[in-house]
Short mmCIF file of C-alpha atoms in Angstrom, two decimals:
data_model
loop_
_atom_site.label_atom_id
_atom_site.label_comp_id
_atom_site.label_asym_id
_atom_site.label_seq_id
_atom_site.Cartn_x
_atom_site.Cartn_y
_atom_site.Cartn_z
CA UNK S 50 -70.38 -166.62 -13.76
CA UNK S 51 -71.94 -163.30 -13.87
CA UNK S 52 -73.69 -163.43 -10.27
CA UNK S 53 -70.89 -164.92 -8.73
CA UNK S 54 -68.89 -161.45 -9.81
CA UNK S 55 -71.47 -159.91 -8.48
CA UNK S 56 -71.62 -160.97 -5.03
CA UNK S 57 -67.70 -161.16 -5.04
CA UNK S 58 -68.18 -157.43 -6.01
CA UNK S 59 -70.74 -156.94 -3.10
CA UNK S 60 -68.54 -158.79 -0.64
CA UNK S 61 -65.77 -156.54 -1.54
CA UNK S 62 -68.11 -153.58 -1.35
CA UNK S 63 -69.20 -154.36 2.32
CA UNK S 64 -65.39 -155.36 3.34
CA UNK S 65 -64.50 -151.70 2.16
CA UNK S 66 -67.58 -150.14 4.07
CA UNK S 67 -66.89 -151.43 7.24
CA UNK S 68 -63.20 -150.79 7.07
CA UNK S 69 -63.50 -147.03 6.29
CA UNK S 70 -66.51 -146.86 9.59
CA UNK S 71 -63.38 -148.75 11.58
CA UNK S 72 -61.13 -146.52 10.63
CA UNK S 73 -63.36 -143.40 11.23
CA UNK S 74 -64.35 -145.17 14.84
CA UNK S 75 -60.43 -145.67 15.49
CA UNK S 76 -59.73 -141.96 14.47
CA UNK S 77 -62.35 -140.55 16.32
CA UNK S 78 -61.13 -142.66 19.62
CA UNK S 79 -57.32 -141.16 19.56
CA UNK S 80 -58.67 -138.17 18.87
CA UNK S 81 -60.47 -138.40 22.51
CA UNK S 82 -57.79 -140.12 24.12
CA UNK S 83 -55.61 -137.23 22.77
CA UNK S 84 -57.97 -134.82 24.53
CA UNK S 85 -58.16 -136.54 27.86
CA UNK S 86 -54.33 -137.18 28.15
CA UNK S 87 -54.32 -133.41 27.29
CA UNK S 88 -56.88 -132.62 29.77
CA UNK S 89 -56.16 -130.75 32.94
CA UNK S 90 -58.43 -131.23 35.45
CA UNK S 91 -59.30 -128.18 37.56
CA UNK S 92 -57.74 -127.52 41.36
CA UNK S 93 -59.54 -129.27 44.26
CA UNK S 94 -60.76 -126.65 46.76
CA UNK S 95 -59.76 -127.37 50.05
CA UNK S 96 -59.56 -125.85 53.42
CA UNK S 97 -55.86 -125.99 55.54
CA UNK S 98 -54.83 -125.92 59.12
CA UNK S 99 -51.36 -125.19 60.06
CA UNK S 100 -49.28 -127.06 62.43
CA UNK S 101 -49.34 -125.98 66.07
CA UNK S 102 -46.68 -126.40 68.73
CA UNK S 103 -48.08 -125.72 72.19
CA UNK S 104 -47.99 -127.25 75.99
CA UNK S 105 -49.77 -130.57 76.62
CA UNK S 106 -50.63 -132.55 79.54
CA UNK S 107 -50.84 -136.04 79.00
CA UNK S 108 -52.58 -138.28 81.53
CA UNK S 109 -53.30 -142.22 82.24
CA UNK S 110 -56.84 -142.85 81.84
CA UNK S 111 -58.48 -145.70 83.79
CA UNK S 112 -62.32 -146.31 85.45
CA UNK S 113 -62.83 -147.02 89.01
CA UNK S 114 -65.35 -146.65 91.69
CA UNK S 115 -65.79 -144.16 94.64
CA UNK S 116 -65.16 -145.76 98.37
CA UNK S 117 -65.89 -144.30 101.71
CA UNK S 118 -63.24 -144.19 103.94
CA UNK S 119 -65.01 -145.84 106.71
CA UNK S 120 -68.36 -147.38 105.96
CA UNK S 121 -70.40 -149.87 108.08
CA UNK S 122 -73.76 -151.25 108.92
CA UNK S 123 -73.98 -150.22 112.56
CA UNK S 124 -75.42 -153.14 114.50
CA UNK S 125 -76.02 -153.83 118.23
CA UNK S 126 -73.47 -155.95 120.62
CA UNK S 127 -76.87 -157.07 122.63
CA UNK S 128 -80.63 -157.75 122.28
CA UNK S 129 -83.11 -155.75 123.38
CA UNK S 130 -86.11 -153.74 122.27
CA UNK S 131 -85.86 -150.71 120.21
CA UNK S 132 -86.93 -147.82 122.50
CA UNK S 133 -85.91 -144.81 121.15
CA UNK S 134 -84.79 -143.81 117.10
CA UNK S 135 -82.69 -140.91 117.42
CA UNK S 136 -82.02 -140.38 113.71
CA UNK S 137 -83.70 -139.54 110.69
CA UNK S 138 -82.78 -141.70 107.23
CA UNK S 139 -80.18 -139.51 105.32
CA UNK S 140 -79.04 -137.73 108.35
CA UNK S 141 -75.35 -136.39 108.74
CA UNK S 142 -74.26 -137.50 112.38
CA UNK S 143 -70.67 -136.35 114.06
CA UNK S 144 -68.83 -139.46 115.70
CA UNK S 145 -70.71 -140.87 119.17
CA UNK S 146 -74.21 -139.48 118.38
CA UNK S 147 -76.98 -141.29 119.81
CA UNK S 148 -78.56 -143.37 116.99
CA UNK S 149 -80.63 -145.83 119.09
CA UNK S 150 -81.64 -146.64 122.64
CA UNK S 151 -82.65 -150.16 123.64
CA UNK S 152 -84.79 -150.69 126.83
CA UNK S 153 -82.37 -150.53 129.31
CA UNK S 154 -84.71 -150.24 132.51
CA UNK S 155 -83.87 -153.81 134.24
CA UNK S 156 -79.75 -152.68 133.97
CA UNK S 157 -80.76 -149.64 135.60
CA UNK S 158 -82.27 -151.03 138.32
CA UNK S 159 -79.36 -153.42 139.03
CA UNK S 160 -77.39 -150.81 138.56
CA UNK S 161 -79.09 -148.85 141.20
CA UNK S 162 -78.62 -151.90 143.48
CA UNK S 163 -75.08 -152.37 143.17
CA UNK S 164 -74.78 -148.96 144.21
CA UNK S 165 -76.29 -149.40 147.28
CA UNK S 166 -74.83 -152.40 148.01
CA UNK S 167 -71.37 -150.83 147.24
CA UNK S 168 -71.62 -148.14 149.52
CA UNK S 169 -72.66 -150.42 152.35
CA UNK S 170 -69.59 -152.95 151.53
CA UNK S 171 -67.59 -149.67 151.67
CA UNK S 172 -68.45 -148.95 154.85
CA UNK S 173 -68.04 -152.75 156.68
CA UNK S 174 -64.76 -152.81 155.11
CA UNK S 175 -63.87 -149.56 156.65
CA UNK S 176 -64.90 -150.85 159.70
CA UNK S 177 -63.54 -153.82 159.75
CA UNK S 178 -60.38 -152.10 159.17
CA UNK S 179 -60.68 -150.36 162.12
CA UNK S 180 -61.73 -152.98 164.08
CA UNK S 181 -58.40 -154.89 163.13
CA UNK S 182 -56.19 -152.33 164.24
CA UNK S 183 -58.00 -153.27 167.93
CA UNK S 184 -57.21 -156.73 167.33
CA UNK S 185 -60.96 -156.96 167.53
CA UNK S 186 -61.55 -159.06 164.35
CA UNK S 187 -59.47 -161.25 162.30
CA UNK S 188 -57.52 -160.66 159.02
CA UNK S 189 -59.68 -163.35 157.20
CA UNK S 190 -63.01 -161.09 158.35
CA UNK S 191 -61.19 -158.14 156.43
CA UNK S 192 -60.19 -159.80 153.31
CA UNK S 193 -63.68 -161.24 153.47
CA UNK S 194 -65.11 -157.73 153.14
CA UNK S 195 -62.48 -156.05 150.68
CA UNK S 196 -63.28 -158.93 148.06
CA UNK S 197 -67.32 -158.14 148.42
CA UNK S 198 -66.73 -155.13 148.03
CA UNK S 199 -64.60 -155.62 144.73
CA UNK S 200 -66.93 -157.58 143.60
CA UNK S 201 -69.94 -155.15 144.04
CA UNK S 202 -67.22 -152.67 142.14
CA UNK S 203 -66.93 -155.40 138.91
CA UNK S 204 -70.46 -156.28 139.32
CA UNK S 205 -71.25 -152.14 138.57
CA UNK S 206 -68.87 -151.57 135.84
CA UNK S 207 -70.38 -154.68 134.47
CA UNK S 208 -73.87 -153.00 134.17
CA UNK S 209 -72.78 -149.71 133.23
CA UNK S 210 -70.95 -151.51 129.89
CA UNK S 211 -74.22 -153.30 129.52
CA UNK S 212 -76.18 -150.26 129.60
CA UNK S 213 -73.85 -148.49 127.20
CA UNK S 214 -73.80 -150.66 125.20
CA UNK S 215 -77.77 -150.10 125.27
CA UNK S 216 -77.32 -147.02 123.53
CA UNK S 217 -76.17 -147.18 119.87
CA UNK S 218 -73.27 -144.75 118.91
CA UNK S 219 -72.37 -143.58 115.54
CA UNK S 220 -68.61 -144.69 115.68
CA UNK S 221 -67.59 -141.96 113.04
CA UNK S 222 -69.14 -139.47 111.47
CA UNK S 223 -70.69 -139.72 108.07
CA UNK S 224 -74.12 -139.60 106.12
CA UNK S 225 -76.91 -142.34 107.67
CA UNK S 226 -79.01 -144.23 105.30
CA UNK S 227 -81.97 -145.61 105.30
CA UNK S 228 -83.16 -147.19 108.90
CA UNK S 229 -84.11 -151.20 108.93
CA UNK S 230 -85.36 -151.01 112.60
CA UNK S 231 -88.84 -149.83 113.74
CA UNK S 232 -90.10 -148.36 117.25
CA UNK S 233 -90.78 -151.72 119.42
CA UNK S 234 -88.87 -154.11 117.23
CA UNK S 235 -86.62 -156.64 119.20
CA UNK S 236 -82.95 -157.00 118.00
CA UNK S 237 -80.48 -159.93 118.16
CA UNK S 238 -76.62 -159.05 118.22
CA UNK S 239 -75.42 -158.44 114.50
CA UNK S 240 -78.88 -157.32 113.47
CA UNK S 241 -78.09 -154.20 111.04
CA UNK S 242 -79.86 -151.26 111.72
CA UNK S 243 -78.90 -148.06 109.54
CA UNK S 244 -75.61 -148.24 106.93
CA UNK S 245 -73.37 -144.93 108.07
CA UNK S 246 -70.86 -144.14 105.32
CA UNK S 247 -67.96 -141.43 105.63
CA UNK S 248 -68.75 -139.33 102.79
CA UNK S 249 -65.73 -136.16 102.52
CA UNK S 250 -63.29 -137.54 102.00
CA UNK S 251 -63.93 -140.28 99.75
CA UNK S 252 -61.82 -142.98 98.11
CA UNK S 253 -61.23 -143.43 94.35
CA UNK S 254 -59.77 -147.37 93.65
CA UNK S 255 -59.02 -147.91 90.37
CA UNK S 256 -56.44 -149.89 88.29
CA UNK S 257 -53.35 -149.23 85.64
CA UNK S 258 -50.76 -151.55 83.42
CA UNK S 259 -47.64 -152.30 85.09
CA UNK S 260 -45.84 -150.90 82.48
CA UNK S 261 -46.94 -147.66 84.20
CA UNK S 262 -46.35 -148.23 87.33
CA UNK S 263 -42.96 -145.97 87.12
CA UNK S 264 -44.62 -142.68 86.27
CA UNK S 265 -47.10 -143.39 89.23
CA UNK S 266 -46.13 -141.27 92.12
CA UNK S 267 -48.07 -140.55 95.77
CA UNK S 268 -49.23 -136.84 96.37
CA UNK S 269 -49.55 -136.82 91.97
CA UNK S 270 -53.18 -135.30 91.05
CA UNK S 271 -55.81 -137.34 89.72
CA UNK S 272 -59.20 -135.91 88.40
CA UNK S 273 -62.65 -137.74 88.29
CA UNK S 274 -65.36 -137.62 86.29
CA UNK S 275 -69.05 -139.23 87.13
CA UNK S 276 -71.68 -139.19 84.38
CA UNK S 277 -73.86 -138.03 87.23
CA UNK S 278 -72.31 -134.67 86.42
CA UNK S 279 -71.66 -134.63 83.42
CA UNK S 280 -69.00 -131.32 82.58
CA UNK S 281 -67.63 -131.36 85.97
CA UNK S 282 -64.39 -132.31 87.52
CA UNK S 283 -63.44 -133.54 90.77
CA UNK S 284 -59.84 -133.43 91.52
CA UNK S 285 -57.75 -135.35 94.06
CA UNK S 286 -54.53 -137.27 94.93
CA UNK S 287 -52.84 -140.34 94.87
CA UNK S 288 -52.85 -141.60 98.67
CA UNK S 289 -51.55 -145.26 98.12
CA UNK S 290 -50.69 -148.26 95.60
CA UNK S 291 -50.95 -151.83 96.28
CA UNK S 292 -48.21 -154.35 97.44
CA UNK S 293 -48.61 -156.32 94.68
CA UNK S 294 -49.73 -156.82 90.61
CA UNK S 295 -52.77 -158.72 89.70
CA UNK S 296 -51.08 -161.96 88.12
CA UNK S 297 -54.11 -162.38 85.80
CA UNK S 298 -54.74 -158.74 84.58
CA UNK S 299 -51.07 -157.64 84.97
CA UNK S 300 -52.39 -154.12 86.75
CA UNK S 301 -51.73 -152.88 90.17
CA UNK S 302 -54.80 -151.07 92.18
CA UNK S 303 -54.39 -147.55 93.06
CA UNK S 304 -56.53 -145.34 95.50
CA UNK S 305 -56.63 -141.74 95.51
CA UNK S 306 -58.34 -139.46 98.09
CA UNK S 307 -61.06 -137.22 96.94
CA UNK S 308 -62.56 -134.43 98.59
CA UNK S 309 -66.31 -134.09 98.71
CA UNK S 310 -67.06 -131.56 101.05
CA UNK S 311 -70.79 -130.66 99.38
CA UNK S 312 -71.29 -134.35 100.02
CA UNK S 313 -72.50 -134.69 96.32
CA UNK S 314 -70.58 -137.81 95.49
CA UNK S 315 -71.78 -141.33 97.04
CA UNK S 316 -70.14 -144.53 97.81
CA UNK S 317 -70.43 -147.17 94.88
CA UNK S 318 -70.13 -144.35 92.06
CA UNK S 319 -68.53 -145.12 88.91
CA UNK S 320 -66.08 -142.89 87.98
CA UNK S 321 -63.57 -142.33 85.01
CA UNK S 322 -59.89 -141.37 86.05
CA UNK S 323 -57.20 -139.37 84.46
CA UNK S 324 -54.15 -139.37 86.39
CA UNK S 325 -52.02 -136.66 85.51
CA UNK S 326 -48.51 -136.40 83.97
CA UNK S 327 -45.60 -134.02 83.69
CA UNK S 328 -46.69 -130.99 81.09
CA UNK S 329 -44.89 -131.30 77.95
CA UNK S 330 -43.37 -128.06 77.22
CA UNK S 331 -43.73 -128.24 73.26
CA UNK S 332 -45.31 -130.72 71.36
CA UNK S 333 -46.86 -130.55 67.64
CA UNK S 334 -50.42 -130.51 67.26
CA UNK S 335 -53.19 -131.23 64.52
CA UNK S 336 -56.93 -131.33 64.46
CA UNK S 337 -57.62 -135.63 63.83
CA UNK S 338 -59.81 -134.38 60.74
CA UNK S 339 -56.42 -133.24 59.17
CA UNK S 340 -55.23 -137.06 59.32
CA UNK S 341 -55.96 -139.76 57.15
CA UNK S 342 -56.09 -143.14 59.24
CA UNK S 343 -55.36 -146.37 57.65
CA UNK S 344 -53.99 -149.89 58.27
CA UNK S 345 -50.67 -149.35 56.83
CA UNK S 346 -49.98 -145.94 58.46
CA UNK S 347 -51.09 -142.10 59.43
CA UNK S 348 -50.53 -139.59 56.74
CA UNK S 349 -51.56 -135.87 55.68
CA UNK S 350 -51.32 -133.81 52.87
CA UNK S 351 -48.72 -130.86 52.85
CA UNK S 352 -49.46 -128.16 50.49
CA UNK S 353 -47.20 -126.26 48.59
CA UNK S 354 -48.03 -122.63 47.68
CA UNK S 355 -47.14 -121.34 44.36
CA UNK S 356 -47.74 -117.80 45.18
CA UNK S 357 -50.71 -117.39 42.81
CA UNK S 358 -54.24 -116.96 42.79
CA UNK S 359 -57.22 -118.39 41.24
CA UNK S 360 -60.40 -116.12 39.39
CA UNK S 361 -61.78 -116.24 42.84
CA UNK S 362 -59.15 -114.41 44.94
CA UNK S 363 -57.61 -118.08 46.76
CA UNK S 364 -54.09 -119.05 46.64
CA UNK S 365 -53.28 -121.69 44.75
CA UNK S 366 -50.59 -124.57 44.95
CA UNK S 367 -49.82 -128.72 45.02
CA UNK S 368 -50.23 -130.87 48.00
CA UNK S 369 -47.47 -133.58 48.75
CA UNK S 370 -49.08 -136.76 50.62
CA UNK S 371 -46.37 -137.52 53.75
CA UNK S 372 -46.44 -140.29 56.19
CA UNK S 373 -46.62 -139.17 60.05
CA UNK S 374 -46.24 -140.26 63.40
CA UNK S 375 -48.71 -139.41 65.66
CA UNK S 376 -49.24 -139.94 69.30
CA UNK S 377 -52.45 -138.99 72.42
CA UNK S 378 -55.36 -137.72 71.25
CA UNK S 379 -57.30 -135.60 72.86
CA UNK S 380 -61.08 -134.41 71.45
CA UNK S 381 -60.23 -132.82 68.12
CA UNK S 382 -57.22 -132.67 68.63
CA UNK S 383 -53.49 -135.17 67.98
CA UNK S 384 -50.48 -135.04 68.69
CA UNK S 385 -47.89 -135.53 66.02
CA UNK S 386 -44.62 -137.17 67.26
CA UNK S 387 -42.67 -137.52 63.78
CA UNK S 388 -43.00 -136.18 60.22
CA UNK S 389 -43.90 -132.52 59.70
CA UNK S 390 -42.87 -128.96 61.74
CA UNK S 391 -44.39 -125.99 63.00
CA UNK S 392 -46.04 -124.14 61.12
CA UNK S 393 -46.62 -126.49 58.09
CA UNK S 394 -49.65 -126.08 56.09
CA UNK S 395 -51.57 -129.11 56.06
CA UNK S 396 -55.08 -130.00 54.48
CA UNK S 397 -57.96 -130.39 56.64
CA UNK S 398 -61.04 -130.25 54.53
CA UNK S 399 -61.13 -132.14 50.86
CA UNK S 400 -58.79 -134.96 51.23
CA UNK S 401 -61.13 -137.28 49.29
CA UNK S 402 -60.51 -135.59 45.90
CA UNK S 403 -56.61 -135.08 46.58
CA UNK S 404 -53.82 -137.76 45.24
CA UNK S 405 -49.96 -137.13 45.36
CA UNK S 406 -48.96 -134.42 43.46
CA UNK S 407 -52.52 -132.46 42.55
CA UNK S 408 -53.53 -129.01 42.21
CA UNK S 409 -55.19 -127.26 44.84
CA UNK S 410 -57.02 -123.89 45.62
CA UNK S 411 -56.82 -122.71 49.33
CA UNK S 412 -60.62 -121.86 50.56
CA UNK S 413 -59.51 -121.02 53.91
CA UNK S 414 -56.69 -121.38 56.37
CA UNK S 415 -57.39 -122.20 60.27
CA UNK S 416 -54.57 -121.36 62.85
#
């Protein structure tokens, strides 16, 4: 009987110990929850930007490639052996510059024959034209000799076409490229001997959405850029647009006319194009690192300026989190259509450590 009082006793003993550690663990946990509801934490330094209203040229941004305005592979209309190069690869020619002269010395020598022979059918039929008048030979005897002699006539131009056409023109002016006929080399009709492309101007086709067809106008400007070189701009205008929309990419083509009078650009560039729009007199502006992107919407955080200062010297103040609008973007810089006014103060550095409502100190503030 005696040890079961005694472990009833110790039972009891151990029930009481942990009880009074549970309640001291309990006490000691309010106690810090007490604190931390009670705790404060300190403002989150952040930098600000304020909002901007300025001008702002928007523009339709496509990629398209450079055209010449006229570009061929000059070819010959006959055969015949390559005489004479009268070009160097990469030359600039004017329009009817000698490029290359076939052998041509049989078409001179008939050519030289018909003369003769015209000048001596000139003469019978002069003669026999007098000779009529004297009744002295019939009408059949002159018809005879006006119809040789026309014939020597077509039988000329004949050989001066074919001679011509012995000597290749440039049929508009433009750079040459690189020659694919050699000194000696027979040539067929068609065979292609040098490309020639007109260089200044140059064409720029590219293509936009219908749904932009209306702000499309011809004579607007247009600039180009080609990663050639890189920085620079080449500006231009819309010359034409095309009669119809693609029915599978729902875009019409567009070609603007570029000048390129230090022949820099080429044929077959790729380009990116920015046609431009009406200026917008006054439109609000933020740097993008001011803007929190997400899935559900754009926002920023507006800060509120209590009029006091920190230990350090900064102003101090809340930040409200507000839903915006925003529209182009530009490098560092959006537009914001709907939600906030010049001159607002908006955060721009520290939004990670900001919620709705919370303290802030101002480090800086960028105009």
């Amino acid at each position: 009987m005696s040890r079961r009082k005694a472990w009833l006793t110790l039972i009891i003993l151990i029930v009481l110990l942990f009880g009074t550690i549970s309640f001291f663990i309990y006490r000691h946990i309010q106690a810090g929850m007490k604190m931390l509801a009670a705790f404060i934490p300190p403002p989150a330094t952040v930098s600000a930007v304020k909002v901007t209203e300025t001008s702002w040229q928007p523009y339709l941004q496509s990629v398209g490639s450079l055209v010449a305005v006229n570009g061929v592979n000059v070819t010959s209309q006959v055969s015949g052996q390559v005489e004479r190069i009268l070009f160097q690869s990469g030359d600039f020619v004017e329009k009817g510059r000698p490029l290359v002269q076939l052998d041509d010395r049989t078409e001179q020598a008939n050519l030289l024959q018909y003369k003769a022979k015209l000048k001596l059918d000139q003469l019978t039929y002069d003669r026999d034209r007098s000779l009529l008048k004297k009744n002295a030979i019939s009408r059949q005897d002159v018809d005879t000799a006006l119809t040789s002699l026309e014939q020597t006539k077509a039988q000329m131009l004949a050989t001066e076409v074919s001679i011509s056409q012995k000597l290749i023109r440039a049929p508009f002016s433009g750079k040459i490229g690189i020659r694919n006929v050699n000194l000696g080399q027979y040539i067929s009709p068609g065979t292609n001997i040098v490309s020639l492309q007109s260089i200044n101007p140059l064409h720029v086709n590219f293509s936009l959405p219908q749904e932009d067809m209306n702000k499309i106008k011809l004579g607007q400007k247009i600039s180009a850029h080609v990663d050639t070189f890189a920085g620079r701009e080449f500006t231009g205008t819309i010359t034409a647009m095309n009669s119809e929309v693609d029915s599978n990419t729902r875009t019409i083509e567009i070609q603007a006319s570029l000048p390129n009078p230090k022949h820099e650009l080429y044929p077959g560039m790729f380009t990116t194009v920015q046609v431009y729009l009406p200026v917008l007199p006054k439109v609000l502006t933020l740097p993008h690192t001011a803007v929190t992107y997400t899935l559900y919407g754009n926002s920023v955080y507006l800060i509120q300026l209590n009029g006091k200062k920190n230990q350090q010297g900064e102003p101090t103040g809340t930040v409200t989190r507000i839903s915006i609008q925003t529209g182009d973007q530009r490098s560092n810089t959006v537009v914001i259509n709907k939600g906030l006014k010049a001159g607002d103060l908006i955060v721009d550095g520290g939004q990670l450590k900001l919620e709705n409502g919370a303290a802030i100190a101002l480090k800086n503030t960028t105009q």
